[in-house]
Coordinates of C-alpha atoms in Angstrom, one line a residue:
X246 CA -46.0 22.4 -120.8
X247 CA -45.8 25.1 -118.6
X248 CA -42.8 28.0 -118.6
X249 CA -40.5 25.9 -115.9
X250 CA -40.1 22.9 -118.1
X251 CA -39.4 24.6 -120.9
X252 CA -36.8 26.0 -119.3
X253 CA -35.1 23.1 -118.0
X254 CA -35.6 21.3 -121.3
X255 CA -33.9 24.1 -122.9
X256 CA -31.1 24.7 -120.3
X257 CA -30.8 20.6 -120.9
X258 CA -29.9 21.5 -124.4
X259 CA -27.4 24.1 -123.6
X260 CA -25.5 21.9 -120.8
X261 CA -26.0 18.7 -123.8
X262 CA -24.2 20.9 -126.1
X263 CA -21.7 22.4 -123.6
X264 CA -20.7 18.5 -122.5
X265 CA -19.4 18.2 -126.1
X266 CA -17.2 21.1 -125.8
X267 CA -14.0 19.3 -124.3
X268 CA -14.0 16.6 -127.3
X269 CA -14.6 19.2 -129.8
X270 CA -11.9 21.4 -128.9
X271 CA -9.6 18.9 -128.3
X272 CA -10.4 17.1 -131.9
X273 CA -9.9 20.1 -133.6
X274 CA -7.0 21.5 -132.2
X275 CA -5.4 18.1 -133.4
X276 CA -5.6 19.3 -136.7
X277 CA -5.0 23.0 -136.4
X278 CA -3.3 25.6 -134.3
X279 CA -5.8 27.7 -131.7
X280 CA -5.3 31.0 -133.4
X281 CA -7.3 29.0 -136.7
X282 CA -9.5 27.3 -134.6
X283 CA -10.8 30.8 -133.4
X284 CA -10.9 32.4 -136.5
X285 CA -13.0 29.7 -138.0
X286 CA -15.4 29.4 -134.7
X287 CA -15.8 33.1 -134.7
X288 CA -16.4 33.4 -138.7
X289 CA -19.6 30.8 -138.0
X290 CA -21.0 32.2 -134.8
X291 CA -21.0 36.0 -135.9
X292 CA -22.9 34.7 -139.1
X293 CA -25.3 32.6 -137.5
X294 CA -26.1 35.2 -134.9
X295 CA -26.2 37.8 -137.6
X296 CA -29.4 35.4 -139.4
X297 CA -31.2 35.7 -135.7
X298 CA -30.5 39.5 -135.3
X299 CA -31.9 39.8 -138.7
X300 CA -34.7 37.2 -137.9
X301 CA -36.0 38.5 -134.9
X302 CA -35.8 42.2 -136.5
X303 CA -32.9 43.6 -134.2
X304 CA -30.6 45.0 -137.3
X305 CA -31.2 48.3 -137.3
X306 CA -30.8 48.7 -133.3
X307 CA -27.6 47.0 -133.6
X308 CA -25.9 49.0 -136.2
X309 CA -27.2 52.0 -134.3
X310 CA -26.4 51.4 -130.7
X311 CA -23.9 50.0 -128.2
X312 CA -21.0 50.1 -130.2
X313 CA -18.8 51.8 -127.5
X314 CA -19.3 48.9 -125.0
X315 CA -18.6 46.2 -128.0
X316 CA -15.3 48.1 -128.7
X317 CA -14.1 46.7 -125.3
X318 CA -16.3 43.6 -124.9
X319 CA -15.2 42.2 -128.1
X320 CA -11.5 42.3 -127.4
X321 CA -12.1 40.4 -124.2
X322 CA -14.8 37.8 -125.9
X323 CA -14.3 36.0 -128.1
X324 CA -11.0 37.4 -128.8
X325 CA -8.6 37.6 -125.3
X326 CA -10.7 34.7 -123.4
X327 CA -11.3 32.1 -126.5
X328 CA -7.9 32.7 -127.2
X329 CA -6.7 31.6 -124.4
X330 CA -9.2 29.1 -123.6
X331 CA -7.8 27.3 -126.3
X332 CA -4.1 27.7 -125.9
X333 CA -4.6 26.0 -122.1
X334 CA -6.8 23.1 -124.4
X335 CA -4.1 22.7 -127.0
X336 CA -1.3 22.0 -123.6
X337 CA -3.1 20.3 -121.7
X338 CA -5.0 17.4 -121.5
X339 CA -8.8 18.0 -122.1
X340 CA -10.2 17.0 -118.6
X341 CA -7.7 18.9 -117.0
X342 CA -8.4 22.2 -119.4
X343 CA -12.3 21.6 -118.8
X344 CA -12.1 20.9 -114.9
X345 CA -10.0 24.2 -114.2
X346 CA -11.9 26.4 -116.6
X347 CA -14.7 25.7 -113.9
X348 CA -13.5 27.6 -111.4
X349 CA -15.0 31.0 -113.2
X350 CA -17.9 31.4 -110.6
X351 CA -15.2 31.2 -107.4
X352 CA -13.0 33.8 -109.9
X353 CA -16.0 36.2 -110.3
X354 CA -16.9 35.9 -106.6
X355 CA -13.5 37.2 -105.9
X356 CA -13.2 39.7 -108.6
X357 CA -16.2 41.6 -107.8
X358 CA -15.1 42.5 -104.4
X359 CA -13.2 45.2 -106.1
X360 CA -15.1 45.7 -109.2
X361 CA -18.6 45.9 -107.8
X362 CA -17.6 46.3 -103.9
X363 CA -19.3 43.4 -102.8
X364 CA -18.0 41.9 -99.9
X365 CA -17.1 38.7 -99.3
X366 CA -19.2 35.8 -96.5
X367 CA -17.5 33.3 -95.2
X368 CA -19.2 30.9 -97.5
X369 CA -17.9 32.5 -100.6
X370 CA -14.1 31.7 -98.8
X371 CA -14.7 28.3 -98.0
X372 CA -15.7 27.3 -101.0
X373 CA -13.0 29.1 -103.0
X374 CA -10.4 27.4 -100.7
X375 CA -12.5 24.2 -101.4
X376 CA -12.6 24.6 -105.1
X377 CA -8.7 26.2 -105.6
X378 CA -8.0 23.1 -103.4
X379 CA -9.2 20.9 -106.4
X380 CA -7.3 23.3 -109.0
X381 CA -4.3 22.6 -106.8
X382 CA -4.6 18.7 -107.7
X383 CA -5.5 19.0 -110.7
X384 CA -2.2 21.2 -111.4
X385 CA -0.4 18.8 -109.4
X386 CA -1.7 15.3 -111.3
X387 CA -2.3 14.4 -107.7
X388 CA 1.5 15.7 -106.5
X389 CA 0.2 18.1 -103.8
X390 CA 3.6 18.6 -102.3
X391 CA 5.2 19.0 -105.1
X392 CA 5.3 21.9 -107.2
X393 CA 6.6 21.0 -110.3
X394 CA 3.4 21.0 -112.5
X395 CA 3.6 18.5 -115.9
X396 CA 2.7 22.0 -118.1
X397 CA 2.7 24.7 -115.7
X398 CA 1.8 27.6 -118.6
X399 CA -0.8 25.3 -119.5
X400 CA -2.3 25.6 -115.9
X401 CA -1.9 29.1 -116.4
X402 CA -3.9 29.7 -119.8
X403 CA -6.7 28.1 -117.9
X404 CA -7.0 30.0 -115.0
X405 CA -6.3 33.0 -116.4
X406 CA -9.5 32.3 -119.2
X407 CA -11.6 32.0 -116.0
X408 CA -10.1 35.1 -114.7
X409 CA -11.3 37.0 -118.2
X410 CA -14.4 34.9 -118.2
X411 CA -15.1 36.1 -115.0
X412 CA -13.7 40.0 -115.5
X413 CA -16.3 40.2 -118.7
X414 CA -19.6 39.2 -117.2
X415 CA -18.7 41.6 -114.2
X416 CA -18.0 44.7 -116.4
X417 CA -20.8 43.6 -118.6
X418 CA -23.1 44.3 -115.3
X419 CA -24.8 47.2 -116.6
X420 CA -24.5 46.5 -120.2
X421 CA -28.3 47.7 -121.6
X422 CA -27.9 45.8 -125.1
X423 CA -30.0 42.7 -125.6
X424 CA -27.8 39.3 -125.2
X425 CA -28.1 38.4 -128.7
X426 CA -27.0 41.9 -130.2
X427 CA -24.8 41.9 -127.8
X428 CA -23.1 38.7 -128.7
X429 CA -23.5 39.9 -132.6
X430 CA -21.5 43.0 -131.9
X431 CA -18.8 41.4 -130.2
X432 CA -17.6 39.5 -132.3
X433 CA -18.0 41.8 -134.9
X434 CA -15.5 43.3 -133.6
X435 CA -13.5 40.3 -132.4
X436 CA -13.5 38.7 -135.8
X437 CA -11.5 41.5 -137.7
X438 CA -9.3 41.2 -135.0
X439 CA -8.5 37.6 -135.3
X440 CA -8.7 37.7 -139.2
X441 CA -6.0 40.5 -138.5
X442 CA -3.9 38.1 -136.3
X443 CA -4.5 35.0 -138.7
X444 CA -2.8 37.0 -141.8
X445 CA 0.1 38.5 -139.7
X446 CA 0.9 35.0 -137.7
X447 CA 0.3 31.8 -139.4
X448 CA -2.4 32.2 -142.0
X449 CA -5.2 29.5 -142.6
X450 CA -4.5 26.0 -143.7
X451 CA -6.5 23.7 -145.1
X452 CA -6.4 20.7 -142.7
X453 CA -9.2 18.7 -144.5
X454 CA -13.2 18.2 -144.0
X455 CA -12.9 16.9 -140.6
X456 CA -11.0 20.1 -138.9
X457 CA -13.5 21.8 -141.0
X458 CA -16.3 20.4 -139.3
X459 CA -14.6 20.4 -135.5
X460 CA -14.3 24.2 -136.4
X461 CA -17.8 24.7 -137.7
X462 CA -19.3 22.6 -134.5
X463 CA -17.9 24.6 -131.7
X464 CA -18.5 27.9 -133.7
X465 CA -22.2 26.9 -134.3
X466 CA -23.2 24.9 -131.2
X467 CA -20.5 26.3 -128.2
X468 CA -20.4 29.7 -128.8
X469 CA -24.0 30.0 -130.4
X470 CA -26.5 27.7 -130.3
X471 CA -25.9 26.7 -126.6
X472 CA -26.1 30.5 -125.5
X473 CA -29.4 31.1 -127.2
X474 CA -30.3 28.1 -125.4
X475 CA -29.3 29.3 -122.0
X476 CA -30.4 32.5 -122.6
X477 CA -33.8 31.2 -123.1
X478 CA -33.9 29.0 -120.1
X479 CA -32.8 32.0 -117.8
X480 CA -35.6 33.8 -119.1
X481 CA -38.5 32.0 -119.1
X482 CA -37.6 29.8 -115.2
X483 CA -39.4 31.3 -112.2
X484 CA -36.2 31.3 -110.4
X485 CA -32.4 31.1 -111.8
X486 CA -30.8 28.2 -109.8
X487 CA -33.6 25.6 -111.4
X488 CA -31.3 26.0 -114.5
X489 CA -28.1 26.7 -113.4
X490 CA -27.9 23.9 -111.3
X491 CA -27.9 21.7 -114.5
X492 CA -24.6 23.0 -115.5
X493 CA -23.1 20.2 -112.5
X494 CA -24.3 17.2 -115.1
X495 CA -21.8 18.6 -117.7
X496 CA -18.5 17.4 -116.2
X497 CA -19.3 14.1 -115.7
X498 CA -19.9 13.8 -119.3
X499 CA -17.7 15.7 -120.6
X500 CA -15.0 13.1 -118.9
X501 CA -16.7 10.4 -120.3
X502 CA -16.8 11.9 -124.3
X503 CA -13.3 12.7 -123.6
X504 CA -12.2 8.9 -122.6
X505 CA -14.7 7.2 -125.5
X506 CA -14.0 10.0 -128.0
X507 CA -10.2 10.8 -127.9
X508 CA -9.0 8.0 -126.0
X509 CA -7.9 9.8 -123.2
X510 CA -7.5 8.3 -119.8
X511 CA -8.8 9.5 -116.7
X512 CA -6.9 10.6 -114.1
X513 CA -7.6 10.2 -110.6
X514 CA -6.3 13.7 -109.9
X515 CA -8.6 14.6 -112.1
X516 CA -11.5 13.3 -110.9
X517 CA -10.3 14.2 -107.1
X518 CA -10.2 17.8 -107.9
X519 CA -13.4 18.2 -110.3
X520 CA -15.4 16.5 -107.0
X521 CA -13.4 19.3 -105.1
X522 CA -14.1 22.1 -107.4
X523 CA -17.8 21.3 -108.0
X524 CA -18.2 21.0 -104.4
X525 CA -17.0 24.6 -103.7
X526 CA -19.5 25.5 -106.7
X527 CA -22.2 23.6 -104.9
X528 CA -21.7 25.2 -101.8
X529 CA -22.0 28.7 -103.4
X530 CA -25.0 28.1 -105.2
X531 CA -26.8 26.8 -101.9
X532 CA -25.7 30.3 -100.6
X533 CA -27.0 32.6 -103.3
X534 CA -30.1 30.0 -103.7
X535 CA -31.2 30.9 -99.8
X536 CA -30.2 34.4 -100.4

């Protein structure tokens, strides 16, 4: 099997696991509140990145080095974004939460006109009207004239995720740490944070095996497994949009886990202003893959 089907079998994996992502938040956040949610994710991920640091021999270089950058980094993931990833999850409906939280790419597009003084083509507009366009129905339910959104701080925890989602890969530009010890240290130091947080605010419940196990999934396969598996796929593919392409086939079933999983109804906004936003995506990627 040569290097480019590896790559696409393993970026399969990640977008697989990434599909599921909708479902699990929204089962687990049925049980318990985001803050725990987090807490728990984080708790698994840092450990099960700390066994493939360890693994693949990269301890000692990560206790040594890039512990400035993680200061910052690790406020902004996995504490700031996943925090408020999952507050716009917890008030809003999953398709909803998981369609807006798509518009990162246009986000980063925009944001890195000041951050990295790029400069906008007209491409990179049209599609960000294109795609907010979609945000605009979704925030709506369809209403487009009317602008009295069903949960309108809902609507705003999910843009502003893709605003931080967006704000940390572009400072991350020039970050010189591997991806996995990376990863390890921030949420090293996110997860004192959010242990931190847990004691002062709510505390931890015990909500039963099932939360348990919602928790333990999207620590273990969202936030770990499925990035190991992207990473791999970027690196070994001869060129980058043969795998990130496959990210478009993860809406579609996410919707579908959502409606056979937690019984929840599609909307038509919904599926209006996905088709809008994954359009505008679309019509970025064919610009950066001619570029």
């Amino acid at each position: 099997m040569n290097q480019d089907r590896q790559a696409i079998l393993y970026g399969l994996g990640a977008v697989a696991l990434w599909s599921t992502v909708a479902t699990a938040f929204k089962v687990a956040l049925a049980w318990m509140s985001p803050l725990e949610l987090m807490w728990l994710a984080a708790l698994v991920s840092w450990t099960f990145m700390f066994v493939l640091v360890v693994r693949q021999g990269h301890l000692t270089e990560a206790l040594r080095h890039g512990w400035r950058t993680a200061a910052w980094a690790g406020l902004m993931n996995p504490v700031a974004y996943y925090l408020v990833l999952f507050a716009a999850y917890d008030r809003l409906p999953g398709q909803e939460a998981m369609a807006l939280n798509y518009t990162w790419a246009l986000a980063m597009a925009l944001l890195a006109v000041p951050i990295l003084g790029q400069r906008l083509t007209r491409v990179d507009v049209v599609a960000g009207l294109i795609a907010y366009a979609g945000v605009w129905v979704i925030a709506t339910r369809g209403n487009v004239f009317n602008v009295d959104f069903a949960d309108p701080l809902g609507v705003v925890f999910a843009l502003v995720s893709t605003l931080l989602w967006a704000l940390y890969w572009l400072l991350n530009a020039r970050d010189k740490r591997a991806p996995l010890v990376a990863q390890w240290q921030n949420f090293s130091v996110g997860l004192p944070v959010l242990t931190l947080l847990l004691i002062v605010g709510p505390g931890f419940s015990w909500h039963g095996w099932q939360a348990l196990g919602a928790g333990v999934y999207v620590g273990l396969f969202e936030m770990g497994v499925a990035f190991i598996l992207w990473q791999m796929a970027v690196r070994k593919v001869s060129r980058t949009a043969k795998v990130s392409n496959l990210i478009f086939l993860s809406p579609p079933i996410s919707l579908l886990l959502l409606y056979l999983v937690v019984n929840e109804p599609l909307l038509a906004s919904t599926l209006v202003g996905l088709m809008l936003i994954l359009s505008g995506l679309a019509l970025q990627q064919l610009q950066s893959s001619k570029a």
